[in-house]
Coordinates of C-alpha atoms in Angstrom, one line a residue:
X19 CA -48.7 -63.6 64.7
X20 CA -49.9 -60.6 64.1
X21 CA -46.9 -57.6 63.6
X22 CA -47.2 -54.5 61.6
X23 CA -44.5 -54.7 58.7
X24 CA -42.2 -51.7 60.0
X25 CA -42.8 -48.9 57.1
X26 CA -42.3 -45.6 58.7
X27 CA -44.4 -42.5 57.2
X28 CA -43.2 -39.8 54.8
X29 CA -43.8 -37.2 57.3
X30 CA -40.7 -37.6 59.5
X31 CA -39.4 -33.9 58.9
X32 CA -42.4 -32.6 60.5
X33 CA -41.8 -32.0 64.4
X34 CA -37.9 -32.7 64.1
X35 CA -37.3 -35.2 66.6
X36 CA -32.9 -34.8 65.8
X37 CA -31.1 -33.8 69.2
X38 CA -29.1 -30.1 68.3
X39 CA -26.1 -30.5 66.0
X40 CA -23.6 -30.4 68.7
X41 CA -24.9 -32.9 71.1
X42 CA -23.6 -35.9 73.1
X43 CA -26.6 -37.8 71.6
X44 CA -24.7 -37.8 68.4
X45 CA -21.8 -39.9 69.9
X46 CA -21.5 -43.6 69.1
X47 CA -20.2 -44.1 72.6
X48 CA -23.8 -43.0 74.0
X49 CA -26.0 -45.7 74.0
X50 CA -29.6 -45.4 72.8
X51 CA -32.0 -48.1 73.9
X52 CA -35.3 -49.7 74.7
X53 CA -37.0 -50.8 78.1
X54 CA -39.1 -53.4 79.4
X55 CA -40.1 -55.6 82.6
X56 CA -41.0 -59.1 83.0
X57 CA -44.4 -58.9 84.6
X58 CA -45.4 -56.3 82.6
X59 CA -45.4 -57.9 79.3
X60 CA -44.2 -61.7 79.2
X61 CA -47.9 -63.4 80.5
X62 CA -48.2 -66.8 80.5
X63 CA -48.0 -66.8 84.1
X64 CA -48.7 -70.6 84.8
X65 CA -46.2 -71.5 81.6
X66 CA -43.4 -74.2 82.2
X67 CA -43.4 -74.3 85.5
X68 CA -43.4 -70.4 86.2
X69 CA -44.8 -70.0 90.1
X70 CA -46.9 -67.4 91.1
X71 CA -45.3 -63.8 92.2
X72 CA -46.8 -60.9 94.6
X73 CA -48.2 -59.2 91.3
X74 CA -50.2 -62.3 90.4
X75 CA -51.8 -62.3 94.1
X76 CA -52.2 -58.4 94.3
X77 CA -53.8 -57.8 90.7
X78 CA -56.5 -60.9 91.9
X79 CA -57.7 -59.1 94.6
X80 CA -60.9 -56.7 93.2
X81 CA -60.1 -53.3 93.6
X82 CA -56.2 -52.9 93.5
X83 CA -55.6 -53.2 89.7
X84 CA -57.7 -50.5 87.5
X85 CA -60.2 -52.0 85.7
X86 CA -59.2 -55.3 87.6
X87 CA -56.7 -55.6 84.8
X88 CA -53.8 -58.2 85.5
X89 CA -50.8 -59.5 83.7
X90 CA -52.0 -63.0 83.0
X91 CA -51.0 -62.6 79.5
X92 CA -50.2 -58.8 78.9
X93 CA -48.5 -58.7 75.7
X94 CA -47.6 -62.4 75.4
X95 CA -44.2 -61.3 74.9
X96 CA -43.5 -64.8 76.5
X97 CA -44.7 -66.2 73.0
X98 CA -44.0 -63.4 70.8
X99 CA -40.8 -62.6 71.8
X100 CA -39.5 -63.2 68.3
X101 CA -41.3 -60.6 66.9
X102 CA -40.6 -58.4 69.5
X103 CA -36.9 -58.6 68.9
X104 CA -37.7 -57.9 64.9
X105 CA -39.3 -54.6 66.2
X106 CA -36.1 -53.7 68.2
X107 CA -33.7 -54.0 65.6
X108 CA -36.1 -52.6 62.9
X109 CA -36.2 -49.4 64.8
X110 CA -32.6 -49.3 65.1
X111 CA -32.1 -49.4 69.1
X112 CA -28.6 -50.4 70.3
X113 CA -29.8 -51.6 73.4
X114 CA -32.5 -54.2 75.5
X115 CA -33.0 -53.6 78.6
X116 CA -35.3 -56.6 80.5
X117 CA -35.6 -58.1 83.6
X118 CA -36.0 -62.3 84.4
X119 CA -38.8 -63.3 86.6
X120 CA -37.5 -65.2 89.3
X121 CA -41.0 -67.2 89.6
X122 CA -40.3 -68.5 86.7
X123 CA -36.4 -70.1 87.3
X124 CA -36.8 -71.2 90.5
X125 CA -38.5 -73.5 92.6
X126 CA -39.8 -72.9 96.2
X127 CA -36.9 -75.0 97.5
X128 CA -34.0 -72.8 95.2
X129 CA -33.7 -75.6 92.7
X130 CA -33.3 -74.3 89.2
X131 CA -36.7 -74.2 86.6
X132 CA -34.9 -75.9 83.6
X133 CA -37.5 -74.1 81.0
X134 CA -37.4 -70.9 82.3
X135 CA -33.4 -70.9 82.1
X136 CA -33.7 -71.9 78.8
X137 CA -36.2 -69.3 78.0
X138 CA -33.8 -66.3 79.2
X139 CA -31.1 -67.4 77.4
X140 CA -32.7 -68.0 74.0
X141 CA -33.8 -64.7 74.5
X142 CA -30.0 -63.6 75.3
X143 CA -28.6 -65.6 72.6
X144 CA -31.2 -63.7 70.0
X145 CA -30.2 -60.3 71.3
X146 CA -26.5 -61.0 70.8
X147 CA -27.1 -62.0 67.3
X148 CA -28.4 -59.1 67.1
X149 CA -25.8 -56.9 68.1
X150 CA -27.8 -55.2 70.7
X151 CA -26.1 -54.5 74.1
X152 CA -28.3 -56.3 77.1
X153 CA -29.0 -55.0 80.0
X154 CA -30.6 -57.2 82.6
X155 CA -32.6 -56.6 86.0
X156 CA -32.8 -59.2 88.2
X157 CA -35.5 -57.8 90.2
X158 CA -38.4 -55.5 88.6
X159 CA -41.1 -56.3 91.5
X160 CA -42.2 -59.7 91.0
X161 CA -41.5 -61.7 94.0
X162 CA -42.2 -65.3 94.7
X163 CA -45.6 -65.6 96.3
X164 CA -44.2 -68.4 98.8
X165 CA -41.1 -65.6 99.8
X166 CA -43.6 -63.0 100.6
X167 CA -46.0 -65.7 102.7
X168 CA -42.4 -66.0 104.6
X169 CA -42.2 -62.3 105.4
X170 CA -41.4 -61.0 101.6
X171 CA -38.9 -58.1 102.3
X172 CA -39.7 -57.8 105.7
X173 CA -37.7 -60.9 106.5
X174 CA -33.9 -61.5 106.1
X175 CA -33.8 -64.5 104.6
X176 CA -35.6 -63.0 101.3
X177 CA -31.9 -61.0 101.5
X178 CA -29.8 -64.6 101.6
X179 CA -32.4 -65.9 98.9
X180 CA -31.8 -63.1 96.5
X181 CA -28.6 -63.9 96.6
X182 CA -28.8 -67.5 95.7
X183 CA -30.9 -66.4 92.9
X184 CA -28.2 -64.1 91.8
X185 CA -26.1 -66.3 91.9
X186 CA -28.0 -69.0 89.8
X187 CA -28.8 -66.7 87.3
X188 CA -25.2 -65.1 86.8
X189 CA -23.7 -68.9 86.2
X190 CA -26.1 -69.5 83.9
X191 CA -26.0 -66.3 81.8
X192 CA -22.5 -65.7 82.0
X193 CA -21.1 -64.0 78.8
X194 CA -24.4 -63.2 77.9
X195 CA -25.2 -60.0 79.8
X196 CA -23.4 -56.5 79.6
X197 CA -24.6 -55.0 82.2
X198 CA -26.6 -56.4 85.4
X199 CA -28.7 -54.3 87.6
X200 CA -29.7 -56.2 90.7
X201 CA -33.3 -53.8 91.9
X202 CA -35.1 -52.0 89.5
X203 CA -37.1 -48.8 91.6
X204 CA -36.3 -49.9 95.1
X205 CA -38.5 -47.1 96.6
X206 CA -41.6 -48.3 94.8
X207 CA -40.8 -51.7 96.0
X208 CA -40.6 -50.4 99.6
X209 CA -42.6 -47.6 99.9
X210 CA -45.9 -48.2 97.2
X211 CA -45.1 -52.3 98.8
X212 CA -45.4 -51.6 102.4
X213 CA -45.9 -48.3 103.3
X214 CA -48.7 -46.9 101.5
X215 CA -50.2 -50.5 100.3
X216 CA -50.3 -48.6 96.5
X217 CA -48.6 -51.6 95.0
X218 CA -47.9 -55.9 96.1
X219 CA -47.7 -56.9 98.6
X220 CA -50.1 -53.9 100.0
X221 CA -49.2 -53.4 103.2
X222 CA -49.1 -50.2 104.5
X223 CA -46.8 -49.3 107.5
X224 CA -44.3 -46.9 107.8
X225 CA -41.8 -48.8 109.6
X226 CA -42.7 -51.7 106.9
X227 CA -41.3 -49.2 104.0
X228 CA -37.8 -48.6 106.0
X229 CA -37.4 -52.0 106.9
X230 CA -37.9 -53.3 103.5
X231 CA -36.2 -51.0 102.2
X232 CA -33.1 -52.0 104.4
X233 CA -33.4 -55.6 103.0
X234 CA -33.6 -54.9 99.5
X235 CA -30.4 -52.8 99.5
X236 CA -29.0 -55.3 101.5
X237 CA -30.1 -57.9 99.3
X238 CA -28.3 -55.7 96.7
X239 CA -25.3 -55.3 97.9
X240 CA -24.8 -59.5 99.2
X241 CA -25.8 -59.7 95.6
X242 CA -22.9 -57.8 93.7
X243 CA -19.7 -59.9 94.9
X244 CA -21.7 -63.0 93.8
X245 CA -22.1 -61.2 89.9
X246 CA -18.7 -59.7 89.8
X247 CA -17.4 -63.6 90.8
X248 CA -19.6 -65.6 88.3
X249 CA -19.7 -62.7 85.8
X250 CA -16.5 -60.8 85.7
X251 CA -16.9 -59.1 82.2
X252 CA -20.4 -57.5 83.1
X253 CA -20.9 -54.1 84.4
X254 CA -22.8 -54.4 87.6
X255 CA -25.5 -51.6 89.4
X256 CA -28.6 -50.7 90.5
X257 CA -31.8 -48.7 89.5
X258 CA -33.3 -45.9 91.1
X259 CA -36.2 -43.8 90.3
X260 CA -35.7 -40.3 91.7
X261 CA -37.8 -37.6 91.7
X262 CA -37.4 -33.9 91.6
X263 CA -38.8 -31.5 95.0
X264 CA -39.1 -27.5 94.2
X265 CA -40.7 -25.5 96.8
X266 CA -44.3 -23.6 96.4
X267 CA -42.6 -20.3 98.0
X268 CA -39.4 -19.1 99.0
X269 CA -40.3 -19.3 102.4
X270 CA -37.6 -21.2 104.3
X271 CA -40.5 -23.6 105.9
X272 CA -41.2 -24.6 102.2
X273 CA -37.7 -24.6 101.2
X274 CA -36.9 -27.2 103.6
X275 CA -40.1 -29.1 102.8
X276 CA -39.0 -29.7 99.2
X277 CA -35.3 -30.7 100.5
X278 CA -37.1 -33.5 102.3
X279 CA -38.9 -34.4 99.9
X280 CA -35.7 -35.2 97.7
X281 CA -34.4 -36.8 101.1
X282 CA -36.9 -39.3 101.5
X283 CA -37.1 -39.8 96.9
X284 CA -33.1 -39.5 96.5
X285 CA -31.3 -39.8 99.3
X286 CA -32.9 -42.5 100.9
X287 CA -31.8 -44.7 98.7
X288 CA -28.3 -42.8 97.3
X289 CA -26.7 -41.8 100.4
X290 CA -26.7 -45.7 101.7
X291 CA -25.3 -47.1 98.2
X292 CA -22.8 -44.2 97.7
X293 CA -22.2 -43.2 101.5
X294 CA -22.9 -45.9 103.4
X295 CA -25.4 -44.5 105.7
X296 CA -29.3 -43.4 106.0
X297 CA -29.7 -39.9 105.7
X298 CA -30.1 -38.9 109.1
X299 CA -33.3 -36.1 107.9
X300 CA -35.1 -39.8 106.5
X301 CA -35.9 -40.1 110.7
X302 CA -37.1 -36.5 110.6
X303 CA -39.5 -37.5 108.4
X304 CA -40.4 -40.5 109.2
X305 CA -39.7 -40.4 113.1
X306 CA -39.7 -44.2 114.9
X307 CA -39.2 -45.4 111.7
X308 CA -35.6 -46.8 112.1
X309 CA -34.9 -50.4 110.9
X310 CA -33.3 -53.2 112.3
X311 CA -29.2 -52.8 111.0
X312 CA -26.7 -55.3 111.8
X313 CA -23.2 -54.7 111.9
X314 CA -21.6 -54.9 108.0
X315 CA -25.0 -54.3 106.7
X316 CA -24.0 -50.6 105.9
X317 CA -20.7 -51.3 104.4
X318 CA -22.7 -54.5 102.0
X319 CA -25.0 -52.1 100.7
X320 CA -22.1 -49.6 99.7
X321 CA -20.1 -52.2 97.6
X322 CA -18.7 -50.1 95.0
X323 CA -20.7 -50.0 91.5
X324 CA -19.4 -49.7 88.0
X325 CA -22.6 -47.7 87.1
X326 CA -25.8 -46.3 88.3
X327 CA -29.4 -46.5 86.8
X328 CA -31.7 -43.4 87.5
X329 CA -35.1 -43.2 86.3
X330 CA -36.9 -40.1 86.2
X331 CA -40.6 -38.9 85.0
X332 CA -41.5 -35.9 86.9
X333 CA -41.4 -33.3 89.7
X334 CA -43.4 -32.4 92.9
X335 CA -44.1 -29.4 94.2
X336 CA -44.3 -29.0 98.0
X337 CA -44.6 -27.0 100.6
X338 CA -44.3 -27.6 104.6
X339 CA -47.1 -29.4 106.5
X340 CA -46.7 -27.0 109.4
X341 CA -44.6 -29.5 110.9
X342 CA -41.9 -31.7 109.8
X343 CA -43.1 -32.9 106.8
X344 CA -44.4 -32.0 103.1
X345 CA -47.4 -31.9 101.6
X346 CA -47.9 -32.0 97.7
X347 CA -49.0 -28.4 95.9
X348 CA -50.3 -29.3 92.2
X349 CA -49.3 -26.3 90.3
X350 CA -51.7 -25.1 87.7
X351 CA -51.3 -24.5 84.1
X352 CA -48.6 -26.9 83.4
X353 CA -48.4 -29.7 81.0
X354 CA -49.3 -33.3 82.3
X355 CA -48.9 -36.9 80.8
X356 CA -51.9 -39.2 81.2
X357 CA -50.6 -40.5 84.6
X358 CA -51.1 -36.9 85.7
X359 CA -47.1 -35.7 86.1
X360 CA -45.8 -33.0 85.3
X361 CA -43.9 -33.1 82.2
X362 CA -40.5 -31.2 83.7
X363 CA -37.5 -32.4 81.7
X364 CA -35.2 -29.6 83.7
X365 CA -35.7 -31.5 86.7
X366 CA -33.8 -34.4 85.4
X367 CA -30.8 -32.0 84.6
X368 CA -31.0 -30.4 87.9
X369 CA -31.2 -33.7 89.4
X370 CA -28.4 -35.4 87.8
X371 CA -25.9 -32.4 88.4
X372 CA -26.8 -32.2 92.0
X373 CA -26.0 -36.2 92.3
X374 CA -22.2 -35.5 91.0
X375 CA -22.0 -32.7 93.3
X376 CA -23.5 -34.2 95.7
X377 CA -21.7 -37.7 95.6
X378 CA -17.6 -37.8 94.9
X379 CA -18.0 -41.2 94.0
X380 CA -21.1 -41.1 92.0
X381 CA -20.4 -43.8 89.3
X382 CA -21.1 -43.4 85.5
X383 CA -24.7 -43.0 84.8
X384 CA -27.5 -44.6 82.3
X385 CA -30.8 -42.8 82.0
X386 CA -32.8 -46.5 82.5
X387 CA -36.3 -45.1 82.3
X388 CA -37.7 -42.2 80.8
X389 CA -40.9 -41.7 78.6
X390 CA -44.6 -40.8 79.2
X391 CA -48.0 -42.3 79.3
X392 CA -50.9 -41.4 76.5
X393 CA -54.2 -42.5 75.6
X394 CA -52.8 -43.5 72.2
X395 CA -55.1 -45.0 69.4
X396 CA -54.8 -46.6 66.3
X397 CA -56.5 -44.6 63.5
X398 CA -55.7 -46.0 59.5
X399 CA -53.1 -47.8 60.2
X400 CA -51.2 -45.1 62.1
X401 CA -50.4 -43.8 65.9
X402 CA -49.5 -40.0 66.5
X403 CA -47.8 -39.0 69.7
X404 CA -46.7 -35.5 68.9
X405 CA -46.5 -34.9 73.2
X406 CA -44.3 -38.0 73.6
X407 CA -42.6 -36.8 70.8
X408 CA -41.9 -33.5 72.5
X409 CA -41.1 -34.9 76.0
X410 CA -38.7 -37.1 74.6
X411 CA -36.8 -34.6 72.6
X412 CA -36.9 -32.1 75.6
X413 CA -35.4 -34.9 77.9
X414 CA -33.0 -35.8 75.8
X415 CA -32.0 -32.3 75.8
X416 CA -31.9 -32.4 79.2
X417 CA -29.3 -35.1 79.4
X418 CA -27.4 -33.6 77.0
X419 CA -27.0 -30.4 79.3
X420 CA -26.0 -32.9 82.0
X421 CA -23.4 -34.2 80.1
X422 CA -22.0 -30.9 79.1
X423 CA -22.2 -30.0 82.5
X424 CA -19.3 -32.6 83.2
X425 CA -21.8 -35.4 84.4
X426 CA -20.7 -38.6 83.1
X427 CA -24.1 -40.2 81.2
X428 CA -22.9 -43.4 79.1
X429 CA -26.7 -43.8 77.5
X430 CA -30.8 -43.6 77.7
X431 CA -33.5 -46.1 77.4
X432 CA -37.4 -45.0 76.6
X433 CA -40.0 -46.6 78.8
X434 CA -41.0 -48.5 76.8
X435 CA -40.6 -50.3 73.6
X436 CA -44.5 -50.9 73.9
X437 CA -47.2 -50.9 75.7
X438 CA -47.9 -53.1 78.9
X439 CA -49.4 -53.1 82.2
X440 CA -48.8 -50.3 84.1
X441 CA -48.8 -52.3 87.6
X442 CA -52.0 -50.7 89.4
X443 CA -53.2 -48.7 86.4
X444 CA -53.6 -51.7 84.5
X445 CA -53.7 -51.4 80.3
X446 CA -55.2 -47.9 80.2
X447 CA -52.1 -46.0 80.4
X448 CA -49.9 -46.5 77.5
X449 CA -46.0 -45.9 77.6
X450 CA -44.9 -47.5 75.1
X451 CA -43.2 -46.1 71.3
X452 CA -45.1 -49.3 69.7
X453 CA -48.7 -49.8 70.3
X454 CA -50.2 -53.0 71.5
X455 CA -53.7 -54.3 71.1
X456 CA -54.6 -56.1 73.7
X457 CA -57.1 -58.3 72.2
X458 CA -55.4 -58.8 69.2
X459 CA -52.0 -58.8 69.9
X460 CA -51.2 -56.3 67.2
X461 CA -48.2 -54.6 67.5
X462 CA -48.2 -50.8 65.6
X463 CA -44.9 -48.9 65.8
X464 CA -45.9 -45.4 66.7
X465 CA -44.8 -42.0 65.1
X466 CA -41.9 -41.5 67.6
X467 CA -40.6 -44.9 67.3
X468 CA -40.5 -44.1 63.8
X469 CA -38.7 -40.8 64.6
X470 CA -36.1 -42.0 66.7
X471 CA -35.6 -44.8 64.2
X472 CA -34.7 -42.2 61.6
X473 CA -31.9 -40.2 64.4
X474 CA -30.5 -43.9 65.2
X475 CA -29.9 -44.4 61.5
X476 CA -28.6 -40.9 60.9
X477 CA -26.4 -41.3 63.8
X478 CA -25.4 -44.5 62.4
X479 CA -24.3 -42.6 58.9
X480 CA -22.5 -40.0 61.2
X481 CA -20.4 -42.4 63.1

């Protein structure tokens, strides 16, 4: 196989990538770690009885996926997994964070997929050996095909079957996970799913996006008694991406457009998990958009959670649509990533200090995404990324104000330890700290890998 012997440059003191001498970072008890997703990189999508998912149905269809790109075999992690692993712990990262496809360990009729059990845990078992901490997402998008011809998360009984899977998974790994997060990013799932048709299953409705969203934090929270019973020692939670509003003027009309737009990011997710209700400004925004709740549904969703994941890459800046909405002002002159965001790292302080003021029960926090695409390229042997270097330094800054701000962060993972598919953009966009060749399979650890490899390992003298 084809892996760059780690052998990091002699350059590292240029562009100090070290967090300031009196930061949190510094702390053994913050965890510093890696991110990935099934989809994204494992390929070998009709492999030991794996069925197909929504992703392998939506990246078919001409048009959806850039460059009709899909993850048939992505990085072939599924196969190179070994190596992968050897890239993690040369690098120094404390922490995996992955997620199991459930295709691939179940059958349409719930019955367990022997080989993709065993795969999961040998990849478990290896981590442990390892001493890395594992963090494990049950669901980062890709749902069974034959659930989404039933409805998908339109239908109920996608909640009742998400439970069963959690609780096949959580008997079989038990002991083996540290932490479980049931969703990754349930507003893409609902909202890019089925209400703008951006992402699988592409539909595109507005009551489809509440709705689903209903049933996958419902799903959720039937899920957590089933982990906390099979898995007792695990921490158990949830991912959310969340994104920071700011106003185009001070005008009240714009003021409140960039409060809804946190409403319908945030809060639409948040206040059910942590107040166990819909923000009633969602309806505002979306008027006739209410979905179907049952009695208990409310009070399922809010079961209590040892800790919460946030992801964060940018801002949006808004102002009013005349009426009661928001519409998106770019602003000029600022710095963008290759996806086009804003690079903004304040907004992730301002966001995660407005969360514990926001919610008196807001649990311990883990930064489970943050990092930024380039258009990175190999040239002798080497990949500089001085901007990812920067965002990642100013983020981590971020955090670090966060914490000192009394917000209780317990660690951060980059998106991600390489490069992948980036769901619709396909293999253009590159997040990851090690580069991937797609034809070749050659992995090259990139100069900020390198740089937080050298932190981790002064941290580890430190500590």
């Amino acid at each position: 196989m084809a892996y760059d012997t780690f052998a990091p440059s002699q350059d590292l003191n240029s562009g100090p990538f070290s967090p300031a001498a009196d930061s949190a970072l510094w702390r053994k008890q913050f965890l510093l770690g890696a991110a990935t997703a099934s989809y994204q990189i494992e390929g070998a999508v009709h492999e030991d009885g794996r069925l197909p998912s929504i992703w392998d149905t939506f990246s078919a269809i001409p048009g959806k996926v850039l460059a009709g790109d899909t993850g048939a075999v992505a990085c072939d992690h599924y196969h190179r997994w070994e190596g992968d692993f050897d890239l993690l712990t040369a690098l120094n990262f404390e922490a995996y964070r992955l997620s199991i496809a459930w295709p691939r360990v179940m059958d349409e009729a719930g019955r367990p997929n022997q080989k993709g059990l065993d795969f999961y845990k040998r990849l478990l078992a290896r981590l442990k050996e390892k001493g890395l901490k594992t963090f494990v997402t049950l669901y980062h998008w890709d749902l069974p095909q034959h659930l989404e011809d039933r409805g998908g998360w339109l239908n109920r009984d996608t909640v009742y079957r998400f439970a069963d899977y959690a609780d096949l998974m959580s008997r079989e790994l038990a002991g083996q996970v540290d932490a479980w997060m049931t969703l990754n990013e349930p507003w893409c799932s609902a909202y890019l799913g089925y209400g703008n048709g951006h992402h699988a299953p592409g539909l595109a409705n507005g009551r489809f996006a509440t709705q689903a969203m209903h049933h996958l934090l419902l799903a959720h929270g039937s899920a957590i008694p089933v982990l906390r019973a099979n898995d007792p020692a695990s921490q158990k939670g949830i991912v959310a991406n969340v994104g920071r509003g700011t106003a185009n003027s001070a005008s009240a009309e714009d003021q409140r457009a960039a409060h809804l737009f946190e409403v319908q990011h945030n809060a639409w997710i948040l206040d059910p998990l942590l107040k166990g209700a819909y923000p009633e400004d969602l309806f505002e925004l979306w008027p006739g958009t209410e979905p179907l709740v049952l009695d208990g549904d409310l009070k399922t969703i809010a079961a209590p959670l040892d800790f919460l994941g946030i992801n964060y890459y940018f801002r949006t800046n808004v102002e009013s649509d005349g009426g009661h909405g928001f519409t998106e002002v770019p602003l000029e002159g600022v710095e963008r990533t290759q996806m086009g965001w804003e690079v903004h790292p304040d907004g992730l302080r301002d966001l995660l200090i407005g969360f514990d003021k926001t919610y008196s029960n807001l649990p311990p926090i883990y930064i489970t995404e943050n990092g930024m695409a380039s258009d990175d390229k190999v040239v002798e042997g080497h990949v500089d990324d001085p901007q990812r270097i920067s965002f990642l330094k100013r983020h981590l800054a971020a955090v670090d104000s966060a914490i000192k701000a009394g917000v209780d962060i317990r660690g951060y993972f980059v998106w991600s330890l390489m490069d992948n598919f980036e769901w619709a953009f396909g293999y253009e966009r590159r997040f990851g700290v090690v580069h991937v060749d797609y034809e070749t399979q050659k992995r090259t650890v990139k100069r900020s890998a390198e740089l937080i490899a050298k932190f981790l390992a002064e941290r580890r003298l430190r500590n």
